[in-house]
Coordinates of C-alpha atoms in Angstrom, one line a residue:
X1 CA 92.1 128.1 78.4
X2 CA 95.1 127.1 79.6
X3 CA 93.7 125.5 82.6
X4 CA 91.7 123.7 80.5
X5 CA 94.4 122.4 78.2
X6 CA 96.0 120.7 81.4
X7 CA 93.5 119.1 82.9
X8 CA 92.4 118.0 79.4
X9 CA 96.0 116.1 79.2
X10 CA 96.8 115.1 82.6
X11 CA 95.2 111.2 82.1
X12 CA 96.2 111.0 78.7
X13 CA 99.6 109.5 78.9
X14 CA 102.3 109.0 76.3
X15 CA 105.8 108.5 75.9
X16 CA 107.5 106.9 78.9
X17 CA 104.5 106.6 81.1
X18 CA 102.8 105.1 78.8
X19 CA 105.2 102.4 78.3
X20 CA 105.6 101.6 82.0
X21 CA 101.7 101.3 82.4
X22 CA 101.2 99.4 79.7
X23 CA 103.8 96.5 82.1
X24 CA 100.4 96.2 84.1
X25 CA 97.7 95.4 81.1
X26 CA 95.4 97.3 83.1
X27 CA 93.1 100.3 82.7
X28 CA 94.5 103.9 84.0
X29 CA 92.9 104.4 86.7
X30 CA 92.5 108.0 87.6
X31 CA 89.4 110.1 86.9
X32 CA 88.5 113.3 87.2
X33 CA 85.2 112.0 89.2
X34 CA 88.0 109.5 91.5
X35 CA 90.4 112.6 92.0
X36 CA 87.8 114.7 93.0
X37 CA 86.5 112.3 95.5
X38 CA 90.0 112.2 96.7
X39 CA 90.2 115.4 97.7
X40 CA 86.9 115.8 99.4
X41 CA 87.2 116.1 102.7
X42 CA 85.6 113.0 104.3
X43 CA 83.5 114.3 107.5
X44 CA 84.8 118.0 107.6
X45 CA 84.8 120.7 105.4
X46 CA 88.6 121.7 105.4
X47 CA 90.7 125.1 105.6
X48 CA 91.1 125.4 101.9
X49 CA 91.5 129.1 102.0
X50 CA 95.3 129.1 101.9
X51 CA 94.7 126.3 99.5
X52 CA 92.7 128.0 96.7
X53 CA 95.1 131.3 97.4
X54 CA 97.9 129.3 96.7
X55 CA 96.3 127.5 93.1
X56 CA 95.2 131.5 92.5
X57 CA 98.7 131.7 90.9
X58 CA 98.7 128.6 88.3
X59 CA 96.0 130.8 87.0
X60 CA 97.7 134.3 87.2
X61 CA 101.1 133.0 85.4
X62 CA 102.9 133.5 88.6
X63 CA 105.4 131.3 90.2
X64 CA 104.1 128.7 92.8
X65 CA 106.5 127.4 95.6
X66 CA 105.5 123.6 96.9
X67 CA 107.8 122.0 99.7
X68 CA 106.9 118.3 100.3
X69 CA 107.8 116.4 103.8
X70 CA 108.4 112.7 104.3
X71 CA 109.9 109.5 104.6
X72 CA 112.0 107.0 102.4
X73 CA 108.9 106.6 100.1
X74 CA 108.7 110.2 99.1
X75 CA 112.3 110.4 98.8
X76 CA 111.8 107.1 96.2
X77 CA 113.6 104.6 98.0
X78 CA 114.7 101.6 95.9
X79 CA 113.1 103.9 92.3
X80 CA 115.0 106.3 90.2
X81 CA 112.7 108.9 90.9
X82 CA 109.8 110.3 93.1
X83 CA 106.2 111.4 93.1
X84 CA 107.7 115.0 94.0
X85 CA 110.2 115.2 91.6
X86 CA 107.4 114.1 88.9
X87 CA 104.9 116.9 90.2
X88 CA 107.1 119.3 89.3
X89 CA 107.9 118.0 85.9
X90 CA 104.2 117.3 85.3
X91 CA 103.7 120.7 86.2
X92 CA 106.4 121.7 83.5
X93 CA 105.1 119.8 81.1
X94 CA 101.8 121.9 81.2
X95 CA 103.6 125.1 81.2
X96 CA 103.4 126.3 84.6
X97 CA 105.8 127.7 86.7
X98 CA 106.1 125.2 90.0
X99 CA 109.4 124.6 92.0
X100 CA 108.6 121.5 93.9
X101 CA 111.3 120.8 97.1
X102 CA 111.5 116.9 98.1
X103 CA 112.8 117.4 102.0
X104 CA 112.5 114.1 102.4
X105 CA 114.5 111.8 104.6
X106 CA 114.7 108.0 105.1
X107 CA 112.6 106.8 108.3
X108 CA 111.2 110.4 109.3
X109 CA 108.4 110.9 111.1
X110 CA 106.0 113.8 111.8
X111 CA 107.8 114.2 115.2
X112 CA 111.1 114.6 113.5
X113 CA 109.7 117.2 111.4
X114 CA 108.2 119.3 113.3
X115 CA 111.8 119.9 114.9
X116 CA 113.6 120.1 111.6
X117 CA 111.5 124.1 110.9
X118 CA 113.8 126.1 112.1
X119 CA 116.6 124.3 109.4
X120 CA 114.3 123.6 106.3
X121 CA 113.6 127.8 106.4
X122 CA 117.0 128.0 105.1
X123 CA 116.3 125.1 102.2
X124 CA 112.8 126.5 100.5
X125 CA 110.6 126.4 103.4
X126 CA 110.2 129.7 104.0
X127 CA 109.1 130.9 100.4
X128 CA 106.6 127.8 100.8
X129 CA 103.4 128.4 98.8
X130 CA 102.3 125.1 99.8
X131 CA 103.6 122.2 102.0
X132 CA 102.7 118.5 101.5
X133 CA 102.5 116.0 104.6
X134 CA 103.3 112.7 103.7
X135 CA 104.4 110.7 106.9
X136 CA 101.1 108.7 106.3
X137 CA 103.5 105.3 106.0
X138 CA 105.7 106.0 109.1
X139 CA 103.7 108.0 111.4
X140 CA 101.3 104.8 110.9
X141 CA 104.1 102.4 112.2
X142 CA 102.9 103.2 115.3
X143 CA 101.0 100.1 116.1
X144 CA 101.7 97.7 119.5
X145 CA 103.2 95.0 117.2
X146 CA 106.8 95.7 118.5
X147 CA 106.1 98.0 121.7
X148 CA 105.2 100.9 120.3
X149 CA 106.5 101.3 116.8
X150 CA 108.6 104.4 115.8
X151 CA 106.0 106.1 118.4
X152 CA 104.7 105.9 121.4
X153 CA 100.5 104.7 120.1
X154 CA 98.2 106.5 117.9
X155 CA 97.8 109.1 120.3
X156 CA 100.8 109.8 120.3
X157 CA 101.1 110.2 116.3
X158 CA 98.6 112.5 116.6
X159 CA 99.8 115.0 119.1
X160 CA 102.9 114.7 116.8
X161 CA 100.9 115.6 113.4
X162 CA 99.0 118.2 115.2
X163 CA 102.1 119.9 116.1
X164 CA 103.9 119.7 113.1
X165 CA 100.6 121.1 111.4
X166 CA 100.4 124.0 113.9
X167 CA 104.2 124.8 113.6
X168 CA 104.5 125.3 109.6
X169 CA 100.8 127.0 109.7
X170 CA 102.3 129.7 112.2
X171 CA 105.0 130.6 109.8
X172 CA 105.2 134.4 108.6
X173 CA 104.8 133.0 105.4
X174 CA 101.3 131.2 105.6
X175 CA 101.4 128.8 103.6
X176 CA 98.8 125.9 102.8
X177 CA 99.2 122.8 104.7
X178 CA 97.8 119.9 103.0
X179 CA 98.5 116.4 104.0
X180 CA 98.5 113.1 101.8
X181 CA 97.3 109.6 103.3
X182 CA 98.8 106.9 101.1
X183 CA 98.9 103.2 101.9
X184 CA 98.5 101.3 105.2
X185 CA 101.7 98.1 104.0
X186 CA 102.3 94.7 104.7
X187 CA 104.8 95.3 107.1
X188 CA 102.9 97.2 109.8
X189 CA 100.3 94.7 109.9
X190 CA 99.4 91.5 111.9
X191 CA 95.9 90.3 111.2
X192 CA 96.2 88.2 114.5
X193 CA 96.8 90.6 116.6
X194 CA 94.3 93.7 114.3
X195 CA 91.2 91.3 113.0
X196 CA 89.6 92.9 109.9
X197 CA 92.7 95.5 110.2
X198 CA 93.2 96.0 105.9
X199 CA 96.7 96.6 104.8
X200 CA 97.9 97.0 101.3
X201 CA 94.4 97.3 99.8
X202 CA 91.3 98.8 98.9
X203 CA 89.4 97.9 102.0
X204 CA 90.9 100.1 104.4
X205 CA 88.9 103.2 105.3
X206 CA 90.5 106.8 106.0
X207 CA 89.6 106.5 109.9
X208 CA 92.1 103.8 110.2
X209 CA 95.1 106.3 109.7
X210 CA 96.1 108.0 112.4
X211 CA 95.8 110.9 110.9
X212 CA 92.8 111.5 110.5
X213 CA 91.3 112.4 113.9
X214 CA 93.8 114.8 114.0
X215 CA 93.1 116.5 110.8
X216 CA 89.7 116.6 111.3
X217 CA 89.9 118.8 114.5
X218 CA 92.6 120.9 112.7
X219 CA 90.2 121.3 109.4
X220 CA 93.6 120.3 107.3
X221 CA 92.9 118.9 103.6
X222 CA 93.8 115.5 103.1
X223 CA 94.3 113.9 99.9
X224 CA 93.1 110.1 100.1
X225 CA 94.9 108.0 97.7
X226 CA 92.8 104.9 98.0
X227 CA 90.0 107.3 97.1
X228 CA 91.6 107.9 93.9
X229 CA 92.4 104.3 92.3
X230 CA 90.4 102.0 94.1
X231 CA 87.6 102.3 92.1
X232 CA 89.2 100.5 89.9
X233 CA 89.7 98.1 92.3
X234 CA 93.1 98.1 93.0
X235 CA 96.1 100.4 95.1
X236 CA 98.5 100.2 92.1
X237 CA 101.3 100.2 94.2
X238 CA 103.9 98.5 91.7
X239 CA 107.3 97.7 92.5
X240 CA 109.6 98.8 89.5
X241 CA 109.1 95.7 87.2
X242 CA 105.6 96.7 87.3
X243 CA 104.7 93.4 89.9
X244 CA 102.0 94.3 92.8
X245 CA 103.4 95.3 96.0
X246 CA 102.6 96.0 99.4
X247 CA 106.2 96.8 100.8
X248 CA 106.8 100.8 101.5
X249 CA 109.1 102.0 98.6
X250 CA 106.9 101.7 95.0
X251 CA 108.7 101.9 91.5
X252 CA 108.2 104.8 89.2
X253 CA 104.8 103.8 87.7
X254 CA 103.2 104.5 91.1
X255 CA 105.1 107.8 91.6
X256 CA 103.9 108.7 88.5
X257 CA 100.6 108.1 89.3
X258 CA 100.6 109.3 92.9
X259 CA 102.1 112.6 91.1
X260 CA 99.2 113.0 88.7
X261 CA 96.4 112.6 91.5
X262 CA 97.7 115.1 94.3
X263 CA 98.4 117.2 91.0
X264 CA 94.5 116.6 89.4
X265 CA 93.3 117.6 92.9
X266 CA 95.4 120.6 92.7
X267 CA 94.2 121.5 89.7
X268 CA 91.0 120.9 90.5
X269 CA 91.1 123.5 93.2
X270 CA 92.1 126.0 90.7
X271 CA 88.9 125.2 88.6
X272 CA 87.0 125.6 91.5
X273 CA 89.2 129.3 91.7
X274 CA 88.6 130.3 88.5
X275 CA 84.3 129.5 88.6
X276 CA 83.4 130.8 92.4
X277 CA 86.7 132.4 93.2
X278 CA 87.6 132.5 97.2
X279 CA 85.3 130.2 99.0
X280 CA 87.3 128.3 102.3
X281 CA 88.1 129.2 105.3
X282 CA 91.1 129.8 107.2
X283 CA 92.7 127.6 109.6
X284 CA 92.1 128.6 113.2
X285 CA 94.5 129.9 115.6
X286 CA 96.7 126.8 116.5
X287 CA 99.7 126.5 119.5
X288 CA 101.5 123.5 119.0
X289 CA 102.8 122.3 122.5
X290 CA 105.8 124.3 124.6
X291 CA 108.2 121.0 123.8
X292 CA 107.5 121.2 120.0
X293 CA 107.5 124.9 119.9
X294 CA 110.9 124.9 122.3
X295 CA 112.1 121.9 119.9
X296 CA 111.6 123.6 116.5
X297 CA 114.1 126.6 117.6
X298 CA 116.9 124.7 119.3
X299 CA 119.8 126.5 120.5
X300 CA 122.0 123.2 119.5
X301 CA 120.7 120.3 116.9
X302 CA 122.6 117.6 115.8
X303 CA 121.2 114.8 112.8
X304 CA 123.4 112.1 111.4
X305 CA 122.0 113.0 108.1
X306 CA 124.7 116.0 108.1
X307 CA 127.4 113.2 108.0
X308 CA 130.1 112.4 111.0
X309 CA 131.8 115.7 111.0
X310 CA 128.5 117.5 111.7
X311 CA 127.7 114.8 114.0
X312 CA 130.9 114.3 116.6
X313 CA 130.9 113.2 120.3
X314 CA 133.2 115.0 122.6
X315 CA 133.5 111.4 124.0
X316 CA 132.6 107.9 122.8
X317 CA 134.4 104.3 123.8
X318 CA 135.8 102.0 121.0
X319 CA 132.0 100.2 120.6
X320 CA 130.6 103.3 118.6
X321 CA 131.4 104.0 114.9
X322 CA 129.4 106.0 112.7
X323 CA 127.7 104.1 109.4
X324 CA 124.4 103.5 107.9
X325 CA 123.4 100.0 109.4
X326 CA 120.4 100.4 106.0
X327 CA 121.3 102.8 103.1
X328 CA 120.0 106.2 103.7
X329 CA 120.0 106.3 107.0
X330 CA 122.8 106.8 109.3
X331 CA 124.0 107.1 112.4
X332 CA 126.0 106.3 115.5
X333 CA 125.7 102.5 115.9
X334 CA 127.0 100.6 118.8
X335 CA 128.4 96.9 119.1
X336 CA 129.0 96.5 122.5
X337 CA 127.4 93.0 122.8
X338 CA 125.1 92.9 125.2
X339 CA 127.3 95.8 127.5
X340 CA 126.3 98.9 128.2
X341 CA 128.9 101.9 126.5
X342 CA 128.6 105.4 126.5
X343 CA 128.7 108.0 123.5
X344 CA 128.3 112.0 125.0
X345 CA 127.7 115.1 122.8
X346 CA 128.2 119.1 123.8
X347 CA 125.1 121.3 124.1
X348 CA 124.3 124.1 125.4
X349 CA 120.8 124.2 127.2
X350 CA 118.4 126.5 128.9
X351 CA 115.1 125.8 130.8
X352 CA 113.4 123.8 128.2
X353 CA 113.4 120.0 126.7
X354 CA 116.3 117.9 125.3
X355 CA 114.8 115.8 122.3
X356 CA 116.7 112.5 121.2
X357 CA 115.4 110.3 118.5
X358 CA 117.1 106.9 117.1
X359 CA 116.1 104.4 114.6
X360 CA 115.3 100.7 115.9
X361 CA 117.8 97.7 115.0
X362 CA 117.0 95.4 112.3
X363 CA 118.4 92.5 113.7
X364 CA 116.3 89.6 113.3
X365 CA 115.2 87.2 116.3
X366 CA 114.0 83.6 115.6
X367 CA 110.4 84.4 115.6
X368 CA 111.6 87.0 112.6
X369 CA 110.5 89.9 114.7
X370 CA 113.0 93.2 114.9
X371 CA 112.5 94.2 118.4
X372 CA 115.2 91.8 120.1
X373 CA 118.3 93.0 118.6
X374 CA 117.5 96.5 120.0
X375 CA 118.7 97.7 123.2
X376 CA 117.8 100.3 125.5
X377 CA 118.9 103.9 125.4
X378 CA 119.5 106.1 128.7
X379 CA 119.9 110.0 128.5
X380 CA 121.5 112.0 131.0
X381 CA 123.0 115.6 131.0
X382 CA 126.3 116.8 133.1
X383 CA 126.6 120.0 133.8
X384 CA 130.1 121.7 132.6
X385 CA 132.4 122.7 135.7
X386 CA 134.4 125.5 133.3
X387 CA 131.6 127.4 132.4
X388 CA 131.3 125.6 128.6
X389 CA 128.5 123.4 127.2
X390 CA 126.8 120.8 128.9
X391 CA 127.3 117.3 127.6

């Protein structure tokens, strides 16, 4: 069977990806024994329902619609491609219909997305078939070593997961919501200050990411990465030259490979389809909080990823320009030395929440540490004396 055929040549790799593995003198390691352990759903069984309805139409010829969410690694940061982008050529290459959308954006969190709905509809979203979760790498940030991280604590993370979950599972749509769990890396840790903490390696264990708690109550299916390579006792997370490495953004070898697991598991569901037909469950009726609900229908929404014109202040002083501070991601950067300045935008409000989010400096101290070349950031609204918007 077709189905058959593709699973058959999934590990067998030739041409270019056979070349770049070959850099690492090493064994492939993925398996349709480490795949499938993967995708199990350690401690809970999982709402694969949507899941297996999804994979139903690799095996009826029809077209399959998969939108994947993330950071500056699943966009393929410092690489010339992306695990996304290869999914959906992989999936080409076995002759089956799959559009795969990358809405990836540099230094994005689960927070962030949850907010960004109501815009991604309008880019593939909302003829989703499936949507990928990948925020493992930022969302896991979160650790005390500079005051919080990108969020406030792991608690935090997971109110921010769960709502994000509960958001693109409410769409009219339905569409599966899977999410992956990647790497814990080098930079997020501090042995000192988390003893026995494992970053960047085959020793850490899926109740480390902060994730997981919240997948668990949610019954969302997780794809664990480690699960699928380190039996071989190794992450294979290569930089481009093929040399080990534990920062965020891998070279194409790794997308490669990352792309061939989550797509082995996929395929793996459809086996399971195509012998015992419908067997999960649904997900349960979820309300993601009033803010995130309020939040992922705004009646204004500016991002810096639109460029300046999108992104314009009614009023700024001479400290403020706009520019990218680190490729990919920009924004309104201030250089007032120490002084406080003022930057002010038009919105229009009604009873609910005003949401601000802003990337942390990366301005070195002498300890090497990030946190002291970032300031502090107060919000405030005024209330428009002509009937206009707000500012």
């Amino acid at each position: 069977s077709k189905l058959s055929s593709a699973m058959g040549s999934l590990f067998n790799l030739s041409g270019n990806s056979h070349r770049l593995w070959s850099k690492t003198a090493k064994p492939f390691p993925l398996s349709w024994e480490s795949v499938r352990n993967a995708s199990r759903q350690h401690g809970y069984a999982g709402a694969l329902l949507r899941q297996q309805r999804a994979v139903a139409k690799l095996l009826e010829g029809r077209p399959l619609n998969i939108v994947v969410l993330g950071g500056s690694m699943t966009l393929g940061a410092e690489c010339p491609t992306n695990w996304p982008k290869r999914l959906g050529e992989l999936f080409r290459e076995l002759g089956y219909d799959v559009t795969v959308t990358n809405l990836a954006k540099y230094g994005t969190t689960s927070e962030w997305a949850a907010h960004q709905v109501h815009a991604w509809l309008r880019a593939g979203l909302a003829a989703a078939d499936i949507v990928i979760i990948d925020y493992s790498i930022n969302d896991d940030a979160s650790t005390p070593k500079q005051g919080g991280g990108i969020m406030d604590g792991p608690a935090y993370v997971q109110k921010a997961f769960k709502d994000l979950v509960a958001v693109l599972a409410s769409l009219p749509s339905k569409p599966a919501v899977m999410a992956t769990e990647s790497v814990h890396i080098g930079l997020w840790c501090d042995r000192k200050m988390f003893p026995g903490y494992q970053c960047g390696n085959c020793g850490t264990d899926i109740k480390e990411y902060y994730h997981w708690e919240a997948a668990k109550e949610l019954e969302v299916p997780v794809f664990y990465y480690p699960a699928a390579v380190c039996a071989s006792g190794s992450m294979h997370w290569y930089d481009e030259k093929g040399r080990r490495n534990f920062e965020a953004h891998p070279g194409s070898m790794t997308h490669d490979l990352f792309a061939r697991a989550v797509l082995g598991s996929l395929l793996l569901q459809a086996r399971g389809v195509c012998d015992h037909g419908f067997t999960g469950a649904d997900f349960q009726p979820m309300r993601p909080s009033l803010e995130a609900l309020c939040l992922s229908r705004p009646i204004d929404s500016y991002s810096a990823f639109g460029g300046e014109a999108r992104f314009a202040p009614v009023a700024r002083n001479g400290s403020w320009t706009f520019g990218e501070d680190v490729p990919g991601k920009p924004g309104w950067l201030a250089s007032s030395n120490g002084q406080s300045s003022d930057i002010s935008f038009p919105i229009t409000t009604k009873a609910g929440w005003v949401h601000v989010e802003f990337l942390g400096s990366y301005t070195a101290d002498s300890s090497g540490g990030a946190a002291a070349g970032l300031g502090t950031v107060e919000v405030w609204l005024d209330e428009s004396g002509g009937g206009g918007p707000g500012r």
